[in-house]
Short mmCIF file of C-alpha atoms in Angstrom, two decimals:
data_model
loop_
_atom_site.label_atom_id
_atom_site.label_comp_id
_atom_site.label_asym_id
_atom_site.label_seq_id
_atom_site.Cartn_x
_atom_site.Cartn_y
_atom_site.Cartn_z
CA MET I 1340 17.17 -18.30 -9.77
CA THR I 1341 15.51 -16.27 -7.03
CA PRO I 1342 15.40 -12.58 -8.03
CA ASN I 1343 16.96 -10.02 -5.69
CA ILE I 1344 14.76 -7.00 -4.99
CA LEU I 1345 15.55 -3.65 -3.39
CA HIS I 1346 12.80 -1.30 -2.22
CA LEU I 1347 14.35 2.17 -2.03
CA ILE I 1348 12.45 4.92 -0.23
CA THR I 1349 13.32 8.45 0.82
CA SER I 1350 12.67 7.79 4.53
CA LEU I 1351 11.24 5.14 6.85
CA LYS I 1352 9.36 7.38 9.28
CA ILE I 1353 5.67 6.73 9.91
CA GLY I 1354 3.52 7.39 6.85
CA GLY I 1355 1.31 5.73 4.28
CA THR I 1356 4.07 5.07 1.73
CA GLU I 1357 6.47 3.79 4.37
CA THR I 1358 3.81 1.39 5.67
CA LEU I 1359 3.18 0.21 2.11
CA VAL I 1360 6.88 -0.58 1.62
CA ALA I 1361 6.83 -2.61 4.84
CA ALA I 1362 3.81 -4.55 3.53
CA LEU I 1363 5.49 -5.19 0.17
CA CYS I 1364 8.64 -6.46 1.88
CA HIS I 1365 6.61 -8.77 4.11
CA SER I 1366 4.61 -10.16 1.20
CA GLN I 1367 7.56 -10.66 -1.14
CA LYS I 1368 10.17 -12.11 1.22
CA SER I 1369 8.87 -15.67 0.74
CA ARG I 1370 9.35 -15.50 -3.05
CA TYR I 1371 12.31 -13.14 -3.50
CA ASN I 1372 15.48 -12.07 -1.74
CA VAL I 1373 14.18 -8.73 -0.49
CA TYR I 1374 16.14 -5.73 0.79
CA ALA I 1375 14.91 -2.31 1.93
CA GLY I 1376 16.89 0.91 1.73
CA TYR I 1377 16.40 4.57 2.64
CA ILE I 1378 18.37 7.74 1.97
CA LYS I 1379 17.17 10.31 4.48
CA GLU I 1380 15.40 9.52 7.75
CA PRO I 1381 14.99 6.34 9.80
CA GLY I 1382 11.89 5.88 11.93
CA ASP I 1383 9.46 3.44 13.49
CA VAL I 1384 8.79 1.66 10.19
CA LEU I 1385 12.52 0.88 9.96
CA ASP I 1386 12.23 -1.18 13.15
CA ASP I 1387 9.14 -2.96 11.81
CA VAL I 1388 10.89 -3.97 8.58
CA ARG I 1389 14.00 -5.19 10.39
CA ALA I 1390 11.90 -7.13 12.90
CA ASP I 1391 10.27 -8.84 9.92
CA GLY I 1392 13.66 -10.23 8.92
CA VAL I 1393 14.27 -7.93 5.94
CA PRO I 1394 17.79 -6.42 5.72
CA VAL I 1395 17.68 -2.61 5.78
CA GLN I 1396 20.43 -0.32 4.47
CA LYS I 1397 20.92 3.46 4.67
CA PHE I 1398 22.48 4.95 1.54
CA SER I 1399 24.61 8.08 1.80
CA GLY I 1400 24.52 8.85 -1.92
CA LEU I 1401 24.80 7.62 -5.48
CA LEU I 1402 28.09 5.73 -5.15
CA ASP I 1403 26.95 3.97 -2.00
CA LEU I 1404 23.76 2.83 -3.74
CA CYS I 1405 25.65 1.71 -6.86
CA ARG I 1406 28.01 -0.41 -4.75
CA PHE I 1407 25.03 -2.10 -3.11
CA LEU I 1408 23.26 -2.79 -6.41
CA ARG I 1409 26.37 -4.41 -7.87
CA ARG I 1410 27.44 -6.31 -4.76
CA ASN I 1411 23.98 -7.82 -4.20
CA GLN I 1412 23.20 -8.29 -7.91
CA ILE I 1413 19.83 -6.56 -7.60
CA HIS I 1414 17.44 -7.63 -10.36
CA VAL I 1415 14.50 -5.38 -9.45
CA LEU I 1416 14.93 -1.86 -8.05
CA HIS I 1417 11.57 -0.48 -6.89
CA THR I 1418 11.77 3.17 -5.80
CA HIS I 1419 9.26 5.18 -3.77
CA LEU I 1420 8.92 8.98 -3.33
CA TYR I 1421 10.59 11.74 -5.31
CA ARG I 1422 14.17 11.75 -4.01
CA ALA I 1423 14.46 7.96 -4.01
CA ASN I 1424 12.92 7.83 -7.49
CA ILE I 1425 15.56 10.17 -8.92
CA LEU I 1426 18.55 8.63 -7.14
CA GLY I 1427 17.37 5.09 -7.80
CA ARG I 1428 16.78 5.58 -11.52
CA ILE I 1429 20.25 7.06 -12.04
CA ALA I 1430 21.95 4.34 -9.98
CA GLY I 1431 19.94 1.62 -11.67
CA ALA I 1432 20.87 2.92 -15.11
CA LEU I 1433 24.58 3.15 -14.21
CA CYS I 1434 24.54 -0.40 -12.82
CA ARG I 1435 22.36 -1.79 -15.61
CA THR I 1436 19.82 -3.08 -13.12
CA PRO I 1437 17.46 -5.23 -15.24
CA VAL I 1438 14.14 -3.89 -13.88
CA ILE I 1439 13.58 -0.37 -12.52
CA ILE I 1440 10.13 0.56 -11.19
CA SER I 1441 9.20 3.95 -9.71
CA SER I 1442 6.06 4.45 -7.65
CA GLN I 1443 4.46 7.91 -7.60
CA HIS I 1444 2.68 8.11 -4.23
CA GLY I 1445 0.99 11.47 -4.59
CA ILE I 1446 0.50 14.51 -6.78
CA ASP I 1447 3.31 16.63 -5.25
CA LEU I 1448 1.99 20.13 -5.87
CA TRP I 1449 5.12 21.43 -4.10
CA ARG I 1450 7.24 20.69 -7.17
CA LYS I 1451 8.99 23.53 -8.96
CA PRO I 1452 9.80 23.40 -12.72
CA HIS I 1453 13.29 22.05 -12.04
CA HIS I 1454 11.84 19.13 -10.06
CA SER I 1455 9.65 18.22 -13.03
CA LEU I 1456 12.60 18.56 -15.40
CA VAL I 1457 14.71 16.14 -13.34
CA ASP I 1458 11.80 13.72 -13.03
CA ARG I 1459 11.19 13.80 -16.78
CA SER I 1460 14.90 13.44 -17.59
CA THR I 1461 15.34 10.36 -15.39
CA ALA I 1462 12.00 8.72 -16.20
CA ARG I 1463 13.51 7.21 -19.34
CA PHE I 1464 15.63 4.94 -17.12
CA ALA I 1465 12.53 3.35 -15.55
CA ASP I 1466 10.72 0.41 -17.07
CA CYS I 1467 7.47 1.40 -15.41
CA ILE I 1468 6.15 4.36 -13.42
CA LEU I 1469 3.25 3.66 -11.09
CA PRO I 1470 0.94 6.50 -10.04
CA ASP I 1471 -1.72 5.44 -7.55
CA SER I 1472 -4.61 7.35 -9.14
CA GLU I 1473 -5.84 8.67 -12.46
CA ALA I 1474 -5.34 12.17 -11.05
CA ALA I 1475 -1.65 11.44 -10.42
CA LYS I 1476 -1.33 9.90 -13.88
CA THR I 1477 -2.73 13.08 -15.43
CA LYS I 1478 -0.09 15.13 -13.58
CA LEU I 1479 2.68 12.86 -14.87
CA LEU I 1480 1.41 13.30 -18.43
CA THR I 1481 0.77 17.05 -18.35
CA ARG I 1482 3.27 18.44 -15.83
CA GLU I 1483 6.18 16.00 -16.12
CA ARG I 1484 5.36 15.13 -19.76
CA ILE I 1485 6.34 11.50 -19.20
CA ALA I 1486 5.57 9.05 -22.00
CA GLU I 1487 2.19 7.41 -21.47
CA ASP I 1488 3.45 3.94 -22.40
CA LYS I 1489 5.66 3.96 -19.28
CA ILE I 1490 2.76 4.70 -16.92
CA ARG I 1491 0.37 2.27 -15.23
CA VAL I 1492 -2.06 3.16 -12.48
CA LEU I 1493 -1.63 0.82 -9.50
CA ARG I 1494 -3.78 1.47 -6.44
CA SER I 1495 -0.94 1.15 -3.96
CA CYS I 1496 -2.94 2.78 -1.17
CA ALA I 1497 -4.80 -0.20 0.21
CA VAL I 1498 -5.96 -1.57 3.55
CA ASP I 1499 -6.05 -5.00 5.17
CA PRO I 1500 -9.52 -5.73 6.59
CA SER I 1501 -8.12 -8.66 8.61
CA THR I 1502 -5.72 -6.50 10.63
CA PHE I 1503 -7.09 -2.96 10.43
CA VAL I 1504 -9.61 -3.46 13.24
CA SER I 1505 -10.37 -1.62 16.44
CA LYS I 1506 -9.03 -3.37 19.54
CA ARG I 1507 -10.97 -1.20 21.98
CA THR I 1508 -14.57 -0.13 22.24
CA ARG I 1509 -15.78 3.35 21.36
CA GLU I 1510 -16.46 3.97 25.05
CA GLU I 1511 -12.93 2.92 26.10
CA VAL I 1512 -11.28 5.20 23.55
CA ARG I 1513 -13.47 8.15 24.46
CA LYS I 1514 -12.72 7.61 28.13
CA GLU I 1515 -8.97 7.75 27.40
CA LEU I 1516 -9.49 10.97 25.43
CA GLY I 1517 -11.69 12.48 28.13
CA VAL I 1518 -14.70 12.79 25.81
CA ALA I 1519 -18.22 12.01 27.02
CA ASP I 1520 -20.46 9.75 24.94
CA ASN I 1521 -22.92 12.58 24.23
CA VAL I 1522 -20.21 14.76 22.63
CA THR I 1523 -19.87 14.80 18.84
CA VAL I 1524 -16.35 13.75 17.84
CA LEU I 1525 -14.89 15.00 14.57
CA GLY I 1526 -11.60 13.41 13.54
CA CYS I 1527 -8.63 14.39 11.38
CA ILE I 1528 -5.71 12.05 10.70
CA ALA I 1529 -2.97 13.88 8.85
CA ARG I 1530 0.50 15.33 8.89
CA LEU I 1531 0.24 18.85 10.29
CA HIS I 1532 1.20 20.57 7.06
CA ARG I 1533 -0.40 23.11 4.74
CA GLU I 1534 -0.81 20.56 1.92
CA LYS I 1535 -2.98 18.52 4.31
CA GLY I 1536 -5.13 21.59 4.96
CA MET I 1537 -4.49 21.66 8.69
CA ASP I 1538 -4.30 25.47 8.64
CA ARG I 1539 -8.01 25.27 7.79
CA LEU I 1540 -8.94 23.52 11.03
CA VAL I 1541 -9.49 26.51 13.35
CA PRO I 1542 -11.58 28.54 10.84
CA LEU I 1543 -13.62 25.39 10.19
CA MET I 1544 -14.20 24.76 13.89
CA LYS I 1545 -15.51 28.31 14.34
CA LEU I 1546 -18.09 27.63 11.63
CA ILE I 1547 -19.04 24.21 12.98
CA MET I 1548 -19.45 25.34 16.57
CA ALA I 1549 -22.12 27.80 15.50
CA ARG I 1550 -24.09 24.71 14.41
CA ILE I 1551 -22.84 22.00 16.80
CA PRO I 1552 -21.53 23.59 20.02
CA ASN I 1553 -21.07 20.26 21.81
CA ILE I 1554 -18.22 19.03 19.60
CA VAL I 1555 -14.59 17.99 19.98
CA VAL I 1556 -12.10 17.42 17.17
CA ILE I 1557 -9.30 14.91 17.66
CA VAL I 1558 -6.24 15.32 15.46
CA ALA I 1559 -3.88 12.37 15.05
CA GLY I 1560 -0.66 13.61 13.48
CA ASP I 1561 2.33 15.86 13.85
CA GLY I 1562 4.33 18.16 11.63
CA PRO I 1563 5.65 21.67 11.00
CA LEU I 1564 2.33 23.43 11.66
CA ARG I 1565 1.87 22.04 15.16
CA ASP I 1566 3.16 25.04 17.12
CA ASP I 1567 1.24 27.53 14.96
CA LEU I 1568 -1.89 25.41 15.18
CA GLU I 1569 -1.73 25.18 18.96
CA ARG I 1570 -1.30 28.97 19.19
CA GLU I 1571 -4.33 29.48 16.92
CA ILE I 1572 -6.39 27.07 19.01
CA GLN I 1573 -5.47 28.95 22.19
CA ALA I 1574 -6.16 32.37 20.64
CA ALA I 1575 -9.56 31.23 19.36
CA GLY I 1576 -10.58 29.85 22.76
CA LEU I 1577 -10.89 26.34 21.37
CA ARG I 1578 -8.53 24.48 23.70
CA ASP I 1579 -11.44 22.49 25.20
CA HIS I 1580 -12.63 21.53 21.74
CA VAL I 1581 -9.44 20.47 19.93
CA ARG I 1582 -7.11 17.63 20.98
CA ILE I 1583 -3.82 17.26 19.07
CA LEU I 1584 -2.64 13.74 19.83
CA GLY I 1585 0.57 13.52 17.79
CA TRP I 1586 1.39 10.42 15.77
CA ARG I 1587 -0.64 7.40 16.85
CA ARG I 1588 -0.49 3.71 15.99
CA ASP I 1589 -4.03 2.98 17.22
CA ILE I 1590 -5.77 4.60 14.25
CA PRO I 1591 -8.56 1.96 14.09
CA ASP I 1592 -9.38 2.67 17.74
CA LEU I 1593 -9.51 6.42 17.11
CA LEU I 1594 -11.76 5.97 14.07
CA SER I 1595 -14.14 3.88 16.16
CA ALA I 1596 -14.53 6.85 18.54
CA MET I 1597 -15.33 9.37 15.77
CA ASP I 1598 -18.77 10.44 14.58
CA VAL I 1599 -17.34 11.98 11.38
CA PHE I 1600 -13.95 11.75 9.68
CA CYS I 1601 -12.88 14.94 7.90
CA LEU I 1602 -10.29 15.26 5.11
CA LEU I 1603 -9.16 18.88 4.65
CA SER I 1604 -6.27 18.33 2.21
CA ARG I 1605 -5.37 20.71 -0.60
CA GLU I 1606 -3.80 17.80 -2.47
CA GLU I 1607 -4.23 14.04 -2.40
CA SER I 1608 -3.62 11.33 -4.94
CA PHE I 1609 -5.47 8.37 -3.46
CA PRO I 1610 -5.54 8.80 0.32
CA ARG I 1611 -5.17 5.62 2.35
CA VAL I 1612 -6.61 7.32 5.44
CA LEU I 1613 -9.87 7.83 3.54
CA LEU I 1614 -10.03 4.10 2.79
CA GLU I 1615 -9.29 3.35 6.45
CA ALA I 1616 -12.19 5.52 7.60
CA MET I 1617 -14.51 3.95 5.03
CA LEU I 1618 -13.43 0.43 6.04
CA LEU I 1619 -14.39 1.12 9.66
CA ARG I 1620 -17.76 2.60 8.65
CA CYS I 1621 -16.87 6.10 9.81
CA PRO I 1622 -18.96 8.71 7.96
CA VAL I 1623 -16.70 10.83 5.74
CA ALA I 1624 -16.65 14.48 4.64
CA ALA I 1625 -13.75 15.26 2.29
CA MET I 1626 -12.38 18.06 0.15
CA ASN I 1627 -12.77 16.98 -3.47
CA VAL I 1628 -9.14 17.19 -4.55
CA GLY I 1629 -6.91 14.96 -6.67
CA GLY I 1630 -8.04 11.35 -6.67
CA VAL I 1631 -10.45 11.62 -3.73
CA SER I 1632 -13.47 11.27 -6.03
CA GLU I 1633 -11.91 8.07 -7.42
CA ALA I 1634 -12.03 6.56 -3.93
CA MET I 1635 -15.56 7.66 -3.04
CA ALA I 1636 -18.65 9.01 -4.76
CA HIS I 1637 -20.53 12.04 -3.41
CA GLU I 1638 -23.68 11.12 -1.47
CA THR I 1639 -23.01 7.42 -2.09
CA HIS I 1640 -20.03 6.73 0.17
CA GLY I 1641 -19.76 10.10 1.92
CA LEU I 1642 -19.92 13.82 1.19
CA LEU I 1643 -17.50 15.70 -1.08
CA VAL I 1644 -16.92 19.45 -0.82
CA PRO I 1645 -15.18 21.77 -3.33
CA ASP I 1646 -11.61 22.50 -2.31
CA GLY I 1647 -11.38 25.40 0.12
CA ASP I 1648 -15.14 25.68 0.77
CA LEU I 1649 -15.09 25.71 4.58
CA ALA I 1650 -18.73 26.75 4.84
CA GLY I 1651 -19.60 23.79 2.63
CA MET I 1652 -17.47 21.50 4.79
CA ALA I 1653 -19.18 22.73 7.95
CA ALA I 1654 -22.56 22.07 6.31
CA ALA I 1655 -21.47 18.58 5.20
CA ILE I 1656 -20.28 17.66 8.70
CA THR I 1657 -23.52 19.00 10.18
CA THR I 1658 -25.55 16.89 7.74
CA LEU I 1659 -23.65 13.72 8.69
CA VAL I 1660 -24.13 14.44 12.40
CA GLU I 1661 -27.82 15.30 12.16
CA SER I 1662 -28.82 12.66 9.57
CA ARG I 1663 -27.30 9.63 11.27
CA GLU I 1664 -29.35 7.04 9.38
CA GLU I 1665 -28.28 8.41 5.99
CA ALA I 1666 -24.71 8.78 7.22
CA GLY I 1667 -24.72 5.16 8.37
CA GLU I 1668 -26.00 3.95 5.00
CA MET I 1669 -23.24 5.85 3.18
CA ALA I 1670 -20.69 4.45 5.63
CA ASP I 1671 -21.92 0.89 4.97
CA ARG I 1672 -21.59 1.39 1.22
CA GLY I 1673 -18.13 2.88 1.74
CA ARG I 1674 -16.96 -0.21 3.63
CA GLU I 1675 -18.36 -2.48 0.92
CA ARG I 1676 -16.49 -0.49 -1.75
CA VAL I 1677 -13.16 -0.76 0.06
CA ILE I 1678 -13.53 -4.51 0.61
CA ARG I 1679 -14.50 -5.00 -3.04
CA LYS I 1680 -11.81 -2.85 -4.64
CA TYR I 1681 -9.05 -1.61 -2.35
CA THR I 1682 -7.77 -4.41 -0.13
CA LEU I 1683 -4.10 -5.02 0.56
CA ASP I 1684 -4.35 -8.55 -0.90
CA ARG I 1685 -5.63 -7.20 -4.19
CA MET I 1686 -2.88 -4.55 -4.37
CA LEU I 1687 -0.17 -7.12 -3.57
CA ALA I 1688 -1.53 -9.46 -6.25
CA ASP I 1689 -1.55 -6.66 -8.84
CA THR I 1690 2.03 -5.76 -7.89
CA GLU I 1691 3.13 -9.39 -8.18
CA LEU I 1692 1.65 -9.67 -11.68
CA LEU I 1693 3.60 -6.58 -12.73
CA TYR I 1694 6.84 -7.93 -11.23
CA ARG I 1695 6.45 -11.28 -12.99
CA GLU I 1696 5.75 -9.59 -16.31
CA LEU I 1697 8.79 -7.31 -16.10
CA ILE I 1698 11.12 -9.98 -14.67
CA ASP I 1699 10.13 -12.48 -17.37
CA ARG I 1700 10.59 -9.90 -20.11
CA LYS I 1701 13.82 -8.23 -18.94
CA LEU I 1702 15.71 -11.16 -17.39
CA LYS I 1703 15.00 -13.45 -20.32
CA LYS I 1704 16.44 -10.77 -22.61
CA SER I 1705 19.63 -10.61 -20.59
#
């Protein structure tokens, strides 16, 4: 019997978790009957999954999802992100789906007490809950108070060294962006949201420009702060020094054009974008939040700065720009670490081992 699997996610717009679900579907479709489902927003990743030959379904609510689980005799329901985790666990329990797995892709500092209560109340329906970092696991234990025997850390944020490569030269990318080769390029790749620290960008640039006046920051991303951020940039007289590019699919090309990658987030579990920068040997300066220090070690793979210390971040970026040999050595070690520990193949293999264990245990019982 070939098991039937449904990956249920809150949305399929562009993002790290959405890209992960697409990778899981692609990897598993040769061994399982794989379906993908979402409950909120479609997006570019939806087209990618469909083009890969995986059936995709939008669910309007609990009854709709239950009908699908029963009609397609789903054996493994793997949910991703908060809303899908809650809805999926309840539906899976009602339909007696043999295996229910919930992935926790982040720390979710936005949660209110009632969110934690609902998460804790429905966690008992899951066979396994998968945070992607020790920091996220700690939150599940202390904030959600979920039983430790249900939790396994699985590094779901991973990169594929065979495909995550720059297709254009540094010079070509800089020419497109209108940036001369002698200009220092600082890069941010993030959703334009407070949790990603993008409200810190303009104050940081003011500090950096006192040290490195010939600098441009490129921002790949979009989000609710965009209008406010553009107004701040204009008011601060930084329009010539900040380029907001919106969402981009050519992230490897952009990283190849950067002198330093900067992570300003207030919260992160295990940021894929950090691994991407490390893989492409881009020197990294990052706020030391959540699981960031699990991905990289200070002064070994890049520079870590206490959360909110913008003066410290400006100093770290200046160090990486002025000490290029040291920065290059850290970047080399960062790439080696990613290839050794955080590749997509390794993550997919770890996920497959978990699936086989749970399928063998639960389906044999039934």
